[in-house]
Amino acid sequence: MPGLPDTTGLSPMMTHYVETKRLHPKGLLFYRVGDFYELFFDDAVHAGKLLGLVCTSRQVHQGEAIPMAGMPHHALNGYIDQALQHGLPVVVVDQVEDPAQAVGMVKRAVTRIETPGTVVREDDPAQVFIAAIAAPVKRKQRFGFALMDLGCADFRCTAFDTLAEALEELRRLGVCELLIPEGMELPLGSFDGALVEVAADWFARRSAAAQVKSFIGVGDLA
């Protein structure tokens, strides 16, 4: 069953899963069910291939089996790390209500969203960088470049004359996640981390300088 189905006829829990997945379509969604985290539909198939999980089926919907994969709750972080190493963002849905006190379906909610460049592990001191490149929109403009390690709040920004210089900086620092404006094309094989396209208005040049000066508390970018 490719993609996500119509929720007609699904159980309340599976309906909530589908609705949550539609709100967070990228990456893998780990959904707490009792003592396990489970993945369904295409996520289960992908997890089976990438993470070595056994893909089975939970129930039949509209004549087709729903793919399912899962792991004990205590093994979650190990599988999250594997997913991040493959460049996939991860969404974790937990039970936010004591099952013993629940009336009907146990309430669940998204409690964690992790991406390759935003994960912070207290037991791992290695720097993890997320970066962004803003492409020129007019002649004589340069490539904007920003970088952050959330683990220690290490923030840097600069500009480069060419895209090749910006990409070399990515390689030098081992950046694992890169944000670029929608429609921007990178040379094939120039970046092997997680590539995320975001709306072009995130890179508004008129307001960018003021935002950076305000953020780092300076009056001049020099």
mmCIF file of C-alpha atoms in Angstrom:
data_model
loop_
_atom_site.group_PDB
_atom_site.id
_atom_site.type_symbol
_atom_site.label_atom_id
_atom_site.label_comp_id
_atom_site.label_asym_id
_atom_site.label_seq_id
_atom_site.Cartn_x
_atom_site.Cartn_y
_atom_site.Cartn_z
ATOM 1 C CA MET A 1 0.000 0.000 0.000
ATOM 2 C CA PRO A 2 2.029 2.998 -1.218
ATOM 3 C CA GLY A 3 1.852 6.240 0.723
ATOM 4 C CA LEU A 4 -0.822 7.031 3.285
ATOM 5 C CA PRO A 5 -4.389 5.770 2.881
ATOM 6 C CA ASP A 6 -7.768 7.326 3.415
ATOM 7 C CA THR A 7 -8.515 6.949 7.121
ATOM 8 C CA THR A 8 -12.003 5.546 6.537
ATOM 9 C CA GLY A 9 -12.274 2.288 8.432
ATOM 10 C CA LEU A 10 -8.988 2.679 10.317
ATOM 11 C CA SER A 11 -8.866 2.269 14.090
ATOM 12 C CA PRO A 12 -8.626 5.500 16.161
ATOM 13 C CA MET A 13 -4.932 4.825 16.840
ATOM 14 C CA MET A 14 -4.091 4.244 13.180
ATOM 15 C CA THR A 15 -6.130 7.294 12.212
ATOM 16 C CA HIS A 16 -4.053 9.396 14.642
ATOM 17 C CA TYR A 17 -0.870 7.905 13.200
ATOM 18 C CA VAL A 18 -1.876 8.825 9.639
ATOM 19 C CA GLU A 19 -2.934 12.342 10.650
ATOM 20 C CA THR A 20 0.356 12.890 12.498
ATOM 21 C CA LYS A 21 2.379 11.546 9.592
ATOM 22 C CA ARG A 22 0.649 13.946 7.217
ATOM 23 C CA LEU A 23 1.766 16.812 9.446
ATOM 24 C CA HIS A 24 5.341 15.457 9.487
ATOM 25 C CA PRO A 25 5.820 13.786 6.098
ATOM 26 C CA LYS A 26 9.626 13.802 5.984
ATOM 27 C CA GLY A 27 11.787 11.127 7.566
ATOM 28 C CA LEU A 28 10.623 8.377 9.904
ATOM 29 C CA LEU A 29 7.873 8.549 12.506
ATOM 30 C CA PHE A 30 8.379 6.364 15.603
ATOM 31 C CA TYR A 31 5.023 5.825 17.344
ATOM 32 C CA ARG A 32 4.795 4.575 20.931
ATOM 33 C CA VAL A 33 2.510 1.579 21.395
ATOM 34 C CA GLY A 34 2.800 0.098 24.888
ATOM 35 C CA ASP A 35 6.397 -1.014 25.435
ATOM 36 C CA PHE A 36 7.308 -0.613 21.753
ATOM 37 C CA TYR A 37 7.854 2.065 19.133
ATOM 38 C CA GLU A 38 6.279 1.156 15.828
ATOM 39 C CA LEU A 39 6.368 2.433 12.253
ATOM 40 C CA PHE A 40 3.661 1.846 9.661
ATOM 41 C CA PHE A 41 3.054 2.027 5.909
ATOM 42 C CA ASP A 42 6.023 3.357 3.872
ATOM 43 C CA ASP A 43 7.972 4.230 7.035
ATOM 44 C CA ALA A 44 7.903 0.570 8.059
ATOM 45 C CA VAL A 45 9.186 -0.498 4.646
ATOM 46 C CA HIS A 46 11.985 2.098 4.699
ATOM 47 C CA ALA A 47 12.951 1.205 8.265
ATOM 48 C CA GLY A 48 13.114 -2.443 7.299
ATOM 49 C CA LYS A 49 15.567 -1.691 4.499
ATOM 50 C CA LEU A 50 17.692 0.983 6.202
ATOM 51 C CA LEU A 51 17.638 0.004 9.866
ATOM 52 C CA GLY A 52 17.456 -3.775 9.635
ATOM 53 C CA LEU A 53 14.040 -4.020 11.277
ATOM 54 C CA VAL A 54 11.719 -6.883 10.426
ATOM 55 C CA CYS A 55 8.775 -5.578 8.396
ATOM 56 C CA THR A 56 5.565 -7.489 9.058
ATOM 57 C CA SER A 57 1.925 -6.371 9.004
ATOM 58 C CA ARG A 58 -0.431 -5.261 11.757
ATOM 59 C CA GLN A 59 -3.870 -5.418 10.163
ATOM 60 C CA VAL A 60 -5.659 -5.312 6.842
ATOM 61 C CA HIS A 61 -7.139 -2.089 5.511
ATOM 62 C CA GLN A 62 -9.194 -1.878 2.327
ATOM 63 C CA GLY A 63 -8.050 -5.341 1.362
ATOM 64 C CA GLU A 64 -4.309 -4.759 1.830
ATOM 65 C CA ALA A 65 -2.006 -5.506 4.744
ATOM 66 C CA ILE A 66 -0.586 -2.479 6.582
ATOM 67 C CA PRO A 67 3.230 -2.783 6.769
ATOM 68 C CA MET A 68 4.589 -2.536 10.321
ATOM 69 C CA ALA A 69 8.030 -2.552 11.943
ATOM 70 C CA GLY A 70 8.937 -1.974 15.558
ATOM 71 C CA MET A 71 11.466 -2.172 18.375
ATOM 72 C CA PRO A 72 11.406 -2.222 22.208
ATOM 73 C CA HIS A 73 11.180 1.281 23.665
ATOM 74 C CA HIS A 74 14.631 1.025 25.286
ATOM 75 C CA ALA A 75 16.229 0.506 21.855
ATOM 76 C CA LEU A 76 14.804 3.697 20.341
ATOM 77 C CA ASN A 77 17.880 5.944 20.509
ATOM 78 C CA GLY A 78 20.034 3.432 18.692
ATOM 79 C CA TYR A 79 17.608 3.335 15.764
ATOM 80 C CA ILE A 80 17.233 7.111 15.791
ATOM 81 C CA ASP A 81 21.013 7.447 15.488
ATOM 82 C CA GLN A 82 21.007 5.040 12.533
ATOM 83 C CA ALA A 83 18.258 7.016 10.806
ATOM 84 C CA LEU A 84 20.135 10.287 11.331
ATOM 85 C CA GLN A 85 23.289 8.725 9.898
ATOM 86 C CA HIS A 86 21.260 7.989 6.756
ATOM 87 C CA GLY A 87 20.293 11.660 6.602
ATOM 88 C CA LEU A 88 16.684 11.104 7.679
ATOM 89 C CA PRO A 89 14.856 13.342 10.135
ATOM 90 C CA VAL A 90 13.028 11.567 12.953
ATOM 91 C CA VAL A 91 9.704 12.325 14.647
ATOM 92 C CA VAL A 92 8.887 10.595 17.948
ATOM 93 C CA VAL A 93 5.304 10.256 19.160
ATOM 94 C CA ASP A 94 4.936 9.294 22.821
ATOM 95 C CA GLN A 95 2.078 8.360 25.085
ATOM 96 C CA VAL A 96 1.371 11.500 27.119
ATOM 97 C CA GLU A 97 -1.235 9.895 29.347
ATOM 98 C CA ASP A 98 -1.050 7.061 31.846
ATOM 99 C CA PRO A 99 -2.652 4.084 30.062
ATOM 100 C CA ALA A 100 -4.169 2.983 33.376
ATOM 101 C CA GLN A 101 -6.036 6.304 33.602
ATOM 102 C CA ALA A 102 -6.997 6.572 29.935
ATOM 103 C CA VAL A 103 -10.600 6.523 28.849
ATOM 104 C CA GLY A 104 -10.599 5.098 25.345
ATOM 105 C CA MET A 105 -7.447 5.539 23.267
ATOM 106 C CA VAL A 106 -4.308 6.636 25.137
ATOM 107 C CA LYS A 107 -3.423 10.235 24.267
ATOM 108 C CA ARG A 108 -0.277 10.647 22.192
ATOM 109 C CA ALA A 109 1.693 13.643 20.947
ATOM 110 C CA VAL A 110 4.919 14.528 19.161
ATOM 111 C CA THR A 111 7.609 14.898 21.831
ATOM 112 C CA ARG A 112 10.810 14.979 19.767
ATOM 113 C CA ILE A 113 11.844 16.036 16.294
ATOM 114 C CA GLU A 114 15.477 15.369 15.457
ATOM 115 C CA THR A 115 17.410 15.986 12.275
ATOM 116 C CA PRO A 116 21.037 15.142 11.422
ATOM 117 C CA GLY A 117 22.193 18.688 12.194
ATOM 118 C CA THR A 118 20.101 19.413 15.285
ATOM 119 C CA VAL A 119 20.529 16.310 17.434
ATOM 120 C CA VAL A 120 22.348 16.940 20.714
ATOM 121 C CA ARG A 121 23.770 14.013 22.681
ATOM 122 C CA GLU A 122 25.134 14.791 26.167
ATOM 123 C CA ASP A 123 27.363 11.713 26.062
ATOM 124 C CA ASP A 124 28.942 12.659 22.705
ATOM 125 C CA PRO A 125 31.130 15.799 22.723
ATOM 126 C CA ALA A 126 31.713 15.799 18.945
ATOM 127 C CA GLN A 127 30.498 18.933 17.175
ATOM 128 C CA VAL A 128 27.495 18.500 14.869
ATOM 129 C CA PHE A 129 26.981 21.307 12.378
ATOM 130 C CA ILE A 130 23.896 22.489 10.521
ATOM 131 C CA ALA A 131 24.471 25.099 7.812
ATOM 132 C CA ALA A 132 22.586 27.233 5.318
ATOM 133 C CA ILE A 133 23.598 28.710 1.981
ATOM 134 C CA ALA A 134 21.770 31.667 0.435
ATOM 135 C CA ALA A 135 22.218 31.952 -3.317
ATOM 136 C CA PRO A 136 22.729 35.361 -4.962
ATOM 137 C CA VAL A 137 19.643 36.828 -6.585
ATOM 138 C CA LYS A 138 21.390 39.767 -8.281
ATOM 139 C CA ARG A 139 24.719 40.358 -9.978
ATOM 140 C CA LYS A 140 27.629 41.143 -7.661
ATOM 141 C CA GLN A 141 25.914 39.520 -4.692
ATOM 142 C CA ARG A 142 27.814 36.806 -2.840
ATOM 143 C CA PHE A 143 26.762 33.435 -1.439
ATOM 144 C CA GLY A 144 25.568 33.872 2.144
ATOM 145 C CA PHE A 145 26.770 31.167 4.526
ATOM 146 C CA ALA A 146 25.668 30.455 8.104
ATOM 147 C CA LEU A 147 26.693 27.656 10.429
ATOM 148 C CA MET A 148 25.671 26.479 13.897
ATOM 149 C CA ASP A 149 26.503 23.744 16.385
ATOM 150 C CA LEU A 150 23.462 23.645 18.672
ATOM 151 C CA GLY A 151 25.325 21.618 21.280
ATOM 152 C CA CYS A 152 27.551 24.538 22.270
ATOM 153 C CA ALA A 153 25.741 27.453 20.550
ATOM 154 C CA ASP A 154 28.675 27.953 18.161
ATOM 155 C CA PHE A 155 27.276 30.291 15.483
ATOM 156 C CA ARG A 156 29.220 31.654 12.514
ATOM 157 C CA CYS A 157 28.281 33.468 9.321
ATOM 158 C CA THR A 158 30.184 34.785 6.345
ATOM 159 C CA ALA A 159 29.916 35.132 2.569
ATOM 160 C CA PHE A 160 31.739 33.553 -0.364
ATOM 161 C CA ASP A 161 32.316 34.730 -3.912
ATOM 162 C CA THR A 162 31.537 31.309 -5.397
ATOM 163 C CA LEU A 163 29.413 28.291 -4.577
ATOM 164 C CA ALA A 164 32.516 26.111 -4.814
ATOM 165 C CA GLU A 165 34.076 28.001 -1.886
ATOM 166 C CA ALA A 166 30.939 27.538 0.221
ATOM 167 C CA LEU A 167 30.800 23.820 -0.567
ATOM 168 C CA GLU A 168 34.466 23.411 0.327
ATOM 169 C CA GLU A 169 33.734 24.967 3.727
ATOM 170 C CA LEU A 170 30.936 22.432 4.218
ATOM 171 C CA ARG A 171 33.348 19.591 3.526
ATOM 172 C CA ARG A 172 36.077 21.048 5.728
ATOM 173 C CA LEU A 173 33.783 21.325 8.743
ATOM 174 C CA GLY A 174 31.929 18.051 8.178
ATOM 175 C CA VAL A 175 28.482 19.675 8.038
ATOM 176 C CA CYS A 176 25.802 16.983 8.211
ATOM 177 C CA GLU A 177 22.686 19.022 7.339
ATOM 178 C CA LEU A 178 22.306 21.869 4.858
ATOM 179 C CA LEU A 179 19.393 24.257 4.313
ATOM 180 C CA ILE A 180 19.021 25.845 0.871
ATOM 181 C CA PRO A 181 16.283 27.887 -0.822
ATOM 182 C CA GLU A 182 13.717 25.936 -2.830
ATOM 183 C CA GLY A 183 14.844 25.594 -6.428
ATOM 184 C CA MET A 184 18.555 26.033 -5.739
ATOM 185 C CA GLU A 185 20.586 23.316 -7.432
ATOM 186 C CA LEU A 186 23.886 21.946 -6.148
ATOM 187 C CA PRO A 187 26.428 20.116 -8.334
ATOM 188 C CA LEU A 188 25.857 16.364 -8.269
ATOM 189 C CA GLY A 189 27.791 14.749 -5.425
ATOM 190 C CA SER A 190 28.895 18.067 -3.924
ATOM 191 C CA PHE A 191 27.198 17.443 -0.567
ATOM 192 C CA ASP A 192 26.472 14.029 0.917
ATOM 193 C CA GLY A 193 24.637 15.055 4.085
ATOM 194 C CA ALA A 194 20.952 15.762 4.653
ATOM 195 C CA LEU A 195 19.762 18.392 2.178
ATOM 196 C CA VAL A 196 16.675 20.396 3.165
ATOM 197 C CA GLU A 197 14.900 22.821 0.840
ATOM 198 C CA VAL A 198 12.997 25.603 2.595
ATOM 199 C CA ALA A 199 10.928 28.529 1.356
ATOM 200 C CA ALA A 200 12.979 31.213 -0.370
ATOM 201 C CA ASP A 201 11.646 33.910 1.957
ATOM 202 C CA TRP A 202 13.735 32.357 4.741
ATOM 203 C CA PHE A 203 16.669 33.925 2.912
ATOM 204 C CA ALA A 204 15.337 37.483 2.601
ATOM 205 C CA ARG A 205 18.456 39.592 2.102
ATOM 206 C CA ARG A 206 16.896 42.900 3.098
ATOM 207 C CA SER A 207 16.175 41.732 6.637
ATOM 208 C CA ALA A 208 19.034 39.242 7.080
ATOM 209 C CA ALA A 209 21.705 41.731 8.150
ATOM 210 C CA ALA A 210 19.450 43.297 10.787
ATOM 211 C CA GLN A 211 18.505 39.863 12.128
ATOM 212 C CA VAL A 212 22.141 38.767 12.443
ATOM 213 C CA LYS A 213 23.201 42.024 14.129
ATOM 214 C CA SER A 214 20.333 41.750 16.593
ATOM 215 C CA PHE A 215 21.027 38.064 17.281
ATOM 216 C CA ILE A 216 24.723 38.481 18.111
ATOM 217 C CA GLY A 217 24.335 41.954 19.661
ATOM 218 C CA VAL A 218 26.543 44.067 17.409
ATOM 219 C CA GLY A 219 25.977 47.306 15.529
ATOM 220 C CA ASP A 220 28.039 46.450 12.461
ATOM 221 C CA LEU A 221 28.711 43.159 10.678
ATOM 222 C CA ALA A 222 32.345 44.082 10.079
#
